[in-house]
Short mmCIF file of C-alpha atoms in Angstrom, two decimals:
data_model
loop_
_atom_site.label_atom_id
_atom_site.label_comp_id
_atom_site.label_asym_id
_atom_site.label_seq_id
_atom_site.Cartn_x
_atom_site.Cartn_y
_atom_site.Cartn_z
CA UNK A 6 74.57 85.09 -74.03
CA UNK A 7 75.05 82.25 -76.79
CA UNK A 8 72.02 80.38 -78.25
CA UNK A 9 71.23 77.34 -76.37
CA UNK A 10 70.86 75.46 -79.76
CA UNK A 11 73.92 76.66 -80.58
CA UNK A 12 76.31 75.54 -77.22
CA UNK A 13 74.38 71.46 -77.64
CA UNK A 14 75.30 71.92 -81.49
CA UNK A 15 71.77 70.84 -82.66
CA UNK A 16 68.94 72.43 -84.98
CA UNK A 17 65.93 73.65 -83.71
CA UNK A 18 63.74 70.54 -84.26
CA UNK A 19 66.66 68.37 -82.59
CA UNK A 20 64.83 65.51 -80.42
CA UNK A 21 64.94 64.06 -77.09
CA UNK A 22 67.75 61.58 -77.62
CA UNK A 23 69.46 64.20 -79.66
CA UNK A 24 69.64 66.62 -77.13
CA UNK A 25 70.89 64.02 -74.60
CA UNK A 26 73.55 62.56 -77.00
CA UNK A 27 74.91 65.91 -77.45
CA UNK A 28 74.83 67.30 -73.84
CA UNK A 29 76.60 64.00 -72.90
CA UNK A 30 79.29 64.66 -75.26
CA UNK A 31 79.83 67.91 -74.31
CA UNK A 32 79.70 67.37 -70.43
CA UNK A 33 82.07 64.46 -70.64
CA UNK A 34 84.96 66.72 -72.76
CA UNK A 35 84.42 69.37 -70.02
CA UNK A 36 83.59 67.64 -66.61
CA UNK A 37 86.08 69.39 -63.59
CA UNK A 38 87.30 65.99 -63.57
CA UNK A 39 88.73 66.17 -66.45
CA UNK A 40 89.65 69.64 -66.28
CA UNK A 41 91.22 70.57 -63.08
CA UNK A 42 91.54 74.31 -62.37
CA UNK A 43 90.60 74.81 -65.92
CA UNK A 44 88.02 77.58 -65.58
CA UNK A 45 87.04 77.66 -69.17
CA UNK A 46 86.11 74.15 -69.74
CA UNK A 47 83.76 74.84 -66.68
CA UNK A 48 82.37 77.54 -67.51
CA UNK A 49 81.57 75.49 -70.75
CA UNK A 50 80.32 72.54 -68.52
CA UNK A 51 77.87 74.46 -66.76
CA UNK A 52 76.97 76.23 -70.13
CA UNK A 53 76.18 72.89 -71.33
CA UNK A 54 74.04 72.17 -68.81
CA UNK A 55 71.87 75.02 -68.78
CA UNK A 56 71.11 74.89 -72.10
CA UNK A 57 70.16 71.31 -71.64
CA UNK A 58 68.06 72.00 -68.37
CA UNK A 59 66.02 74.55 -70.46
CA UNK A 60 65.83 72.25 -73.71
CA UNK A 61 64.55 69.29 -72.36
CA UNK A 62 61.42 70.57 -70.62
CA UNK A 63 58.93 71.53 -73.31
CA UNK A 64 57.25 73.86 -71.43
CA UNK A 65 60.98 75.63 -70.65
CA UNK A 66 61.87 74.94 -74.16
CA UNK A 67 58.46 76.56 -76.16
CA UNK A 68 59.14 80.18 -73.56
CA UNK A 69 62.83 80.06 -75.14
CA UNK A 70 61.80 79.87 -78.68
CA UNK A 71 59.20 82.16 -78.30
CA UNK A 72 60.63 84.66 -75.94
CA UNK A 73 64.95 84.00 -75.90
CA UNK A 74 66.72 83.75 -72.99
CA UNK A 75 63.99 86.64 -71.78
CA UNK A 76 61.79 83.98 -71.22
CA UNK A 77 62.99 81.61 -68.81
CA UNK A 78 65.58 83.57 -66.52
CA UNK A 79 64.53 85.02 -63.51
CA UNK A 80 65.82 85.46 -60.07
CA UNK A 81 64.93 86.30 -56.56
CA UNK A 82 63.74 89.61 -56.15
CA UNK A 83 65.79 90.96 -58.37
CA UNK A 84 68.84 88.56 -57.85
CA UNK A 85 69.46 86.23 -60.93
CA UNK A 86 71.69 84.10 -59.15
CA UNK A 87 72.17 81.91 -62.50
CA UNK A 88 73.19 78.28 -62.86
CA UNK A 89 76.28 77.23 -60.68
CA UNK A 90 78.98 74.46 -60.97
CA UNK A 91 76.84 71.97 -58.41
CA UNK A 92 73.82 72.89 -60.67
CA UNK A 93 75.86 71.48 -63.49
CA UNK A 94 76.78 68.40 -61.81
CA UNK A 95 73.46 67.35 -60.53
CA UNK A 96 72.37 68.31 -63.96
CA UNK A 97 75.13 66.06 -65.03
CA UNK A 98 74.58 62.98 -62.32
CA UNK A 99 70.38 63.14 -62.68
CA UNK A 100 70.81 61.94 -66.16
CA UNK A 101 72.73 58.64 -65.08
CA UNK A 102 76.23 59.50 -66.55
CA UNK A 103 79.29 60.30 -64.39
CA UNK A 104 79.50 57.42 -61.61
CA UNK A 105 79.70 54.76 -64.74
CA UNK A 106 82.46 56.49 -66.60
CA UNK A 107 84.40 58.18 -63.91
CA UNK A 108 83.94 55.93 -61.22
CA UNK A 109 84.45 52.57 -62.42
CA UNK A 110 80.81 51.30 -62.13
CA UNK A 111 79.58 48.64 -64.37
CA UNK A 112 82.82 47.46 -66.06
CA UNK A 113 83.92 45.74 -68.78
CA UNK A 114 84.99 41.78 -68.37
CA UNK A 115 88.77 43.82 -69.15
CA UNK A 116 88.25 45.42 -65.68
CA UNK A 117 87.25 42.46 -63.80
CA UNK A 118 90.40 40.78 -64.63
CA UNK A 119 92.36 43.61 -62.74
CA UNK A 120 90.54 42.24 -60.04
CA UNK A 121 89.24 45.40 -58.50
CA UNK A 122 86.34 46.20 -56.15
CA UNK A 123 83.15 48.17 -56.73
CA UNK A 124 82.44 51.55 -56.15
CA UNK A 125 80.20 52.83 -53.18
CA UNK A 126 78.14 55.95 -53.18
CA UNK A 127 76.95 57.49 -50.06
CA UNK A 128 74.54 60.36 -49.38
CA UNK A 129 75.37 62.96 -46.43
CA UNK A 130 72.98 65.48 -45.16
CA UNK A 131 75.08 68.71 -44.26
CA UNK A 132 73.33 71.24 -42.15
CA UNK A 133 73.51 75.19 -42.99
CA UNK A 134 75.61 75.47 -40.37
CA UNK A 135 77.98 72.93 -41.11
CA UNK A 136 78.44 73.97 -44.89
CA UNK A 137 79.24 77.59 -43.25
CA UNK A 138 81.98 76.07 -41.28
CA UNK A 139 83.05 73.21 -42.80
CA UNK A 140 82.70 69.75 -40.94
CA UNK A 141 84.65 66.45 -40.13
CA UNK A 142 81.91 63.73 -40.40
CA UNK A 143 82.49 59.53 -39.81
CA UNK A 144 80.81 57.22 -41.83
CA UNK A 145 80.11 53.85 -40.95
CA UNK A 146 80.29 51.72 -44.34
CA UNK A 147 78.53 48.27 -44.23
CA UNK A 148 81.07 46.91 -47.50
CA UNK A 149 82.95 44.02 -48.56
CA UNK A 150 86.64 43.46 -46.56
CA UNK A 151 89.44 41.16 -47.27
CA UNK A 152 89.06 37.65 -45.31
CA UNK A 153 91.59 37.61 -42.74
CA UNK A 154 91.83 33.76 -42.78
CA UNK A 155 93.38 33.95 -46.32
CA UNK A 156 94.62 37.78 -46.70
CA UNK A 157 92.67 37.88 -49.63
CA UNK A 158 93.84 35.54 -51.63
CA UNK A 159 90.88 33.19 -51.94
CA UNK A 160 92.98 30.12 -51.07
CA UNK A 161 93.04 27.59 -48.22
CA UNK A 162 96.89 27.18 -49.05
CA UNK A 163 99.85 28.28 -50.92
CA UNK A 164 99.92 25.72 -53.78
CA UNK A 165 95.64 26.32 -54.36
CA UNK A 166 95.93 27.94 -57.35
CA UNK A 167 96.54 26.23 -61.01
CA UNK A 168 97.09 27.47 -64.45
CA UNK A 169 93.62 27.48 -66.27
CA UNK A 170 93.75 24.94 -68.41
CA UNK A 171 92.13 26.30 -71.26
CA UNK A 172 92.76 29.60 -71.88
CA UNK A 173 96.49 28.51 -70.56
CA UNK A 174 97.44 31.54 -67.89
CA UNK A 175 96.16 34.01 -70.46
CA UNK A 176 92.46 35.07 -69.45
CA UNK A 177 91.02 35.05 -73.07
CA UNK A 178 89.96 32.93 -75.43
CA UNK A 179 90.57 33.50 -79.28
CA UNK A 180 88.69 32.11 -82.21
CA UNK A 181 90.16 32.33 -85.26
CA UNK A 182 87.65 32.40 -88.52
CA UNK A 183 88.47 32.10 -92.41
CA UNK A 184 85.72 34.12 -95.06
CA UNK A 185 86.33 35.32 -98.05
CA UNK A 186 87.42 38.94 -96.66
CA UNK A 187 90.32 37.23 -94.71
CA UNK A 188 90.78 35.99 -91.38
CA UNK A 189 89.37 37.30 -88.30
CA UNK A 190 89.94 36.74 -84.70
CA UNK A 191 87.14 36.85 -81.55
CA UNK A 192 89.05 36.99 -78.59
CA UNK A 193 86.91 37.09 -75.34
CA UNK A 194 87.00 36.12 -71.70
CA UNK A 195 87.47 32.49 -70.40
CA UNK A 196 84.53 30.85 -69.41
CA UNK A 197 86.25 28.61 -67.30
CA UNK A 198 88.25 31.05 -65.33
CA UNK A 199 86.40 34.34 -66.07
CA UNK A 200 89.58 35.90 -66.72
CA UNK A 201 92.11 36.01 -63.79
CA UNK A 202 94.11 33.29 -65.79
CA UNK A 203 94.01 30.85 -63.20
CA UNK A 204 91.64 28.16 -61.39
CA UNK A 205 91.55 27.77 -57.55
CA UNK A 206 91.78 23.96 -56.47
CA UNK A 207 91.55 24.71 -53.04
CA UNK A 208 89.47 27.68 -51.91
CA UNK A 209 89.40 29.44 -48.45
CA UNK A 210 86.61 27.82 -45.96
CA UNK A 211 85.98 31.30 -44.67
CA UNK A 212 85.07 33.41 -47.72
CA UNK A 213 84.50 30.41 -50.30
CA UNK A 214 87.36 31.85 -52.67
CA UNK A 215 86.38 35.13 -52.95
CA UNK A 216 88.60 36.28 -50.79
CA UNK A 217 86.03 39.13 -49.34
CA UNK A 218 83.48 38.98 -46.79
CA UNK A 219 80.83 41.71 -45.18
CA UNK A 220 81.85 43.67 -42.67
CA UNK A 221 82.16 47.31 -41.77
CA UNK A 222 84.30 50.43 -41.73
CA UNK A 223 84.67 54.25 -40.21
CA UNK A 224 85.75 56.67 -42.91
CA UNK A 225 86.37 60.33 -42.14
CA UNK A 226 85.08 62.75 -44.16
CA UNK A 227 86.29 66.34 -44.44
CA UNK A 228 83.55 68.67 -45.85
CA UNK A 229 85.25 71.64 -46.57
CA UNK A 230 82.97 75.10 -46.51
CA UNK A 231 80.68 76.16 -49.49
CA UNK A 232 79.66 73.29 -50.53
CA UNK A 233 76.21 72.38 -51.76
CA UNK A 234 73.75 69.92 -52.60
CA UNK A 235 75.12 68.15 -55.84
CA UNK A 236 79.03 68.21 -54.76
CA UNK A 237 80.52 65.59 -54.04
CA UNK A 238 84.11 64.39 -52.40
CA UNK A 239 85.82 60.83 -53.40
CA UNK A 240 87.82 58.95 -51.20
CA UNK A 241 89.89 56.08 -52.97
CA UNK A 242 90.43 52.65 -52.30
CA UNK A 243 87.79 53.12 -49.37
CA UNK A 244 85.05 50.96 -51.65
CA UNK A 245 84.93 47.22 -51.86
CA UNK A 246 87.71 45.44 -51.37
CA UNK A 247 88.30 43.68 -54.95
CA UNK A 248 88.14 39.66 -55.67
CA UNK A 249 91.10 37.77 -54.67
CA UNK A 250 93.05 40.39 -53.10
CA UNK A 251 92.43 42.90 -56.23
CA UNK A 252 92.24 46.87 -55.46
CA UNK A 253 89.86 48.16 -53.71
CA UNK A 254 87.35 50.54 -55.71
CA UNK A 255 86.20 54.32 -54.47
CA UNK A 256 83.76 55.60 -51.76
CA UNK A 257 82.01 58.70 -53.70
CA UNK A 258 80.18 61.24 -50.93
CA UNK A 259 77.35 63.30 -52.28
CA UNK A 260 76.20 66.33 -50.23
CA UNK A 261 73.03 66.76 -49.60
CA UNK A 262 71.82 70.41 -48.25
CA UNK A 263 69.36 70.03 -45.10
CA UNK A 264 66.19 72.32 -45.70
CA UNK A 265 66.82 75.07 -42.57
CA UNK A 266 63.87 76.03 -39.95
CA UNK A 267 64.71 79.99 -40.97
CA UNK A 268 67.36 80.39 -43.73
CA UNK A 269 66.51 79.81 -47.27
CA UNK A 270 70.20 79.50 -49.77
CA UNK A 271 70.75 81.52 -52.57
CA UNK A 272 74.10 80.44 -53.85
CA UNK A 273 76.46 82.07 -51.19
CA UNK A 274 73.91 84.28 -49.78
CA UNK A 275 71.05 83.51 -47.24
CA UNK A 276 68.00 84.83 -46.55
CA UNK A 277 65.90 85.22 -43.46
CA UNK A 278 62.40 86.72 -43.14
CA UNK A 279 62.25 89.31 -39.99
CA UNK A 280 58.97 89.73 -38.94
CA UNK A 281 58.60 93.42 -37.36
CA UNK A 282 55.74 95.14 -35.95
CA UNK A 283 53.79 98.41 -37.33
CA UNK A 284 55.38 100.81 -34.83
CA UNK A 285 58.78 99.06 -35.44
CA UNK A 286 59.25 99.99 -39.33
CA UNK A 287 57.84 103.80 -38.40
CA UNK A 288 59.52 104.45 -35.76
CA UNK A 289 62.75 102.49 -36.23
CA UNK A 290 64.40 99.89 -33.73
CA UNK A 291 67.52 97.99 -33.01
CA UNK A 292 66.45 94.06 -33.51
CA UNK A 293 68.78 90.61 -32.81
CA UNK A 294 68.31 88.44 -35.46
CA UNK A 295 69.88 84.88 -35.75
CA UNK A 296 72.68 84.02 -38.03
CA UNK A 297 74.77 80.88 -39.02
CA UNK A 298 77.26 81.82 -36.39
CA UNK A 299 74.87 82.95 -33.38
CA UNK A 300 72.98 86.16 -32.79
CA UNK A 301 73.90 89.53 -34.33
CA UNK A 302 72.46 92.90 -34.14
CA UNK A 303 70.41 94.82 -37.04
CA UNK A 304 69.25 98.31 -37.35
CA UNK A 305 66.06 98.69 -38.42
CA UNK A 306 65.66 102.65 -39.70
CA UNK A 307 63.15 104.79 -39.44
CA UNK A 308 60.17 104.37 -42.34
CA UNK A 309 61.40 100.92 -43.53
CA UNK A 310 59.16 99.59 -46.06
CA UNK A 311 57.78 96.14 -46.18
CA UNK A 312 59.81 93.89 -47.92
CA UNK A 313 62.92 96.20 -48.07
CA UNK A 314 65.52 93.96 -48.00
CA UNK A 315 68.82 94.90 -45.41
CA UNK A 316 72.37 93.04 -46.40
CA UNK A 317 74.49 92.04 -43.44
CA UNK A 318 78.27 92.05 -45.63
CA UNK A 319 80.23 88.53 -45.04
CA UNK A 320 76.76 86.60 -42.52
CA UNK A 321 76.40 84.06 -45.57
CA UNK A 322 78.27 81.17 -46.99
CA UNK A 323 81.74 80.99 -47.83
CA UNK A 324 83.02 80.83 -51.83
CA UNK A 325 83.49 77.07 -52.00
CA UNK A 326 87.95 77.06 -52.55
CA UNK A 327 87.55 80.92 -52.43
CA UNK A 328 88.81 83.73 -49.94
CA UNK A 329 84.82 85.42 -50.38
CA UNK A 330 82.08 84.85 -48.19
CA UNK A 331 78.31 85.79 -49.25
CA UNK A 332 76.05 87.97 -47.10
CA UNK A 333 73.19 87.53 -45.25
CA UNK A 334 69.73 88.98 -46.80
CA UNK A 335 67.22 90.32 -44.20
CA UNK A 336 64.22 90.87 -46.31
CA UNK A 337 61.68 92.95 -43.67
CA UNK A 338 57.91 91.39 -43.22
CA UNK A 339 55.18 93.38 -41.41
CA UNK A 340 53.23 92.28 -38.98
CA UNK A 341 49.57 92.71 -38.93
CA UNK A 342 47.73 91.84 -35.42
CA UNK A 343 44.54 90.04 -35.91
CA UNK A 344 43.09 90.42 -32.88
CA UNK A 345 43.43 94.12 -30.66
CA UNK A 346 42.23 94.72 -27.03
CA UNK A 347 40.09 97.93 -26.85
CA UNK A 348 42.91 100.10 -25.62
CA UNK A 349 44.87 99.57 -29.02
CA UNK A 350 42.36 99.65 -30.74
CA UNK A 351 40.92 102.80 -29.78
CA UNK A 352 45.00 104.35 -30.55
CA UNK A 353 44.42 102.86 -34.19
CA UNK A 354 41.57 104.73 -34.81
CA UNK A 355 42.97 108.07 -33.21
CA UNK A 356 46.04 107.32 -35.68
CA UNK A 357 43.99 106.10 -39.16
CA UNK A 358 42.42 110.21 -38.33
CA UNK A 359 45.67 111.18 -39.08
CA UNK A 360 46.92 112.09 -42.82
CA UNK A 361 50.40 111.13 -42.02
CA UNK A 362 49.70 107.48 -41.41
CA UNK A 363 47.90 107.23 -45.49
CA UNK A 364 49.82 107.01 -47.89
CA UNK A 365 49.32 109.82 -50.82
CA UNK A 366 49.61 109.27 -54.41
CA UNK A 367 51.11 112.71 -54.32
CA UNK A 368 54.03 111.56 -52.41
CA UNK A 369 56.35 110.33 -55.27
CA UNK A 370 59.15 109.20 -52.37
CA UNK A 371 56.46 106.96 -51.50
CA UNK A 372 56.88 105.13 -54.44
CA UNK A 373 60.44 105.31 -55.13
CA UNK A 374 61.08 103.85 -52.13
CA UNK A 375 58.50 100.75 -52.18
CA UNK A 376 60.18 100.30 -56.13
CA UNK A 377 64.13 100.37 -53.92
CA UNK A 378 62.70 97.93 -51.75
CA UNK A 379 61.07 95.11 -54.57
CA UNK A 380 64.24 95.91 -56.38
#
């Protein structure tokens, strides 16, 4: 595994706004955006990422130095399930880049003259069960729409609209300076008609001579399976309608992963706790345990430890654009009765007189199998 310090291209003693600078270059040259199906600019990406995750927390950052990469992985149980491409991007949208430079937020006065609308960004909350599946969802969008009294246009009539006087038709203003290094020329937007090129004489009664007003839309959304918190679909020209009949801009969806009642994620596999009785684990038994498609049936074996956990192949999520599906993690939790009516607890005390109920430090399959089932 590379050198984190290495992948940002900074030295050791490299600063906040170093680190930043650097992971923004980097995540820029290799967002999926700009790299469709290009799996080795995101494998870089999330690369990036991770070694910016780790460098910017000084806690993180004084393990790494100290200890390597040693000192800040770690997995469940045994699982390093590692940094992933929606990881990456949250990594990527919690520092305030993307939306601004891929999504046409907070323009330049170049952009306003192509007269087009703003971006929205919307936050959906996806169930377990839905991300399994995949889901069709409608949105209602409170947004601006073009006036239907004008079409858009801004203008009460036909003839509203005049060449602007002082920049003549052209949107810009230029300035034109002597020194002693030559001539230069300032050219910037026109005050007068901020840069469409024209001036409106006679504006709409409806929308003023915007040519927008609020209103509302339904958008359908198709969440396709495997996704996860951090991802995030864009549907264009379903934004703001733009000034003066100008483009519409983008509607950008970002999933957000519900927190389940019994399933906890673990990129495409799932875990559930199964709580089993005493007699249950020693004797073995045939349990129904819930999954993200209904009820299924697990076989619990004879001597099962406590925490041992059972895979059910294919119960988890599917590979996000992939023919794979994760599996389902059963890890196995005893249960200890607090409180015992005489009867049982007389048949506890005939069984703790037994030998074969303690465990023996001269039973070495003892302890192989408690290490099988941490590991």
């Amino acid at each position: 595994m590379r050198d984190y310090y290495e992948i940002l291209g900074v030295v050791k003693h490299a600063g906040e706004e170093e680190l930043k600078k650097a992971y923004r270059k980097l995540a820029m040259k290799y967002h999926p955006d700009r790299n469709p199906g290009d799996s080795e600019a995101e494998q870089k990406f999330k690369e990036a990422a991770e070694a910016y995750e780790i460098l910017k927390d000084p806690q993180k950052r004084q393990r790494y130095d100290r200890f390597g990469h040693s000192g800040v992985k770690g997995g469940f149980d045994g699982f390093d399930f590692g940094v992933d491409l929606s990881d990456a991007l949250r990594t990527f949208m919690s520092e305030g880049f993307g939306f601004g430079d891929f999504f046409g937020m907070g323009r330049s006065a170049s952009a306003n003259r192509n007269q087009r609308g703003r971006d929205l960004q919307v936050r959906l909350g996806l169930t377990l069960e839905e991300i399994a599946s995949g889901v069709e969802k409608k949105l209602k969008l409170k947004k601006d729409v073009v006036c239907d009294v004008c079409e858009g246009s801004g203008a009460a009539s036909r003839d509203a609209y005049l060449s602007c006087p002082q920049c003549r038709g052209s949107g810009e203003v230029r300035q034109v300076s002597q020194s002693l290094f030559g001539q230069f020329v300032n050219i910037t937007t026109c005050s007068r008609c901020g840069g469409h090129g024209r001036v409106l004489k006679d504006p709409c009664k409806a929308c003023h001579g915007d040519g927008r007003k609020k209103g509302e839309s339904i958008v359908k959304v198709e969440v396709p399976a495997g996704v996860t918190s951090g991802n995030y679909i864009t549907l264009r020209g379903e934004g703001n309608a733009g000034p003066r009949g100008g483009t519409s801009g983008d509607v950008i969806i970002l999933f957000d992963e519900i927190e389940h009642e019994y399933f906890e994620r673990h990129g495409d596999d799932i875990l559930y706790n199964l709580p089993l009785s005493f007699s249950q684990v020693v004797l073995g038994d045939e349990v129904e345990v819930p999954t993200l498609t209904g009820k299924a049936k697990l076989s619990i074996q004879p001597g099962t430890q406590a925490n041992k956990i059972l895979r059910m192949r294919n119960k988890g999520i599917p590979q996000l654009h992939g023919a794979g599906r994760g599996d389902q993690l059963v890890r196995v939790v005893v249960w200890t009765p607090t409180k015992l009516s005489a009867d049982a607890r007389k048949l506890f005390e005939e069984l703790a007189k037994s030998e074969s109920t303690r465990p023996s430090v001269k039973d070495r399959s003892f302890f192989s199998r408690v290490k099988e089932a941490v590991l």
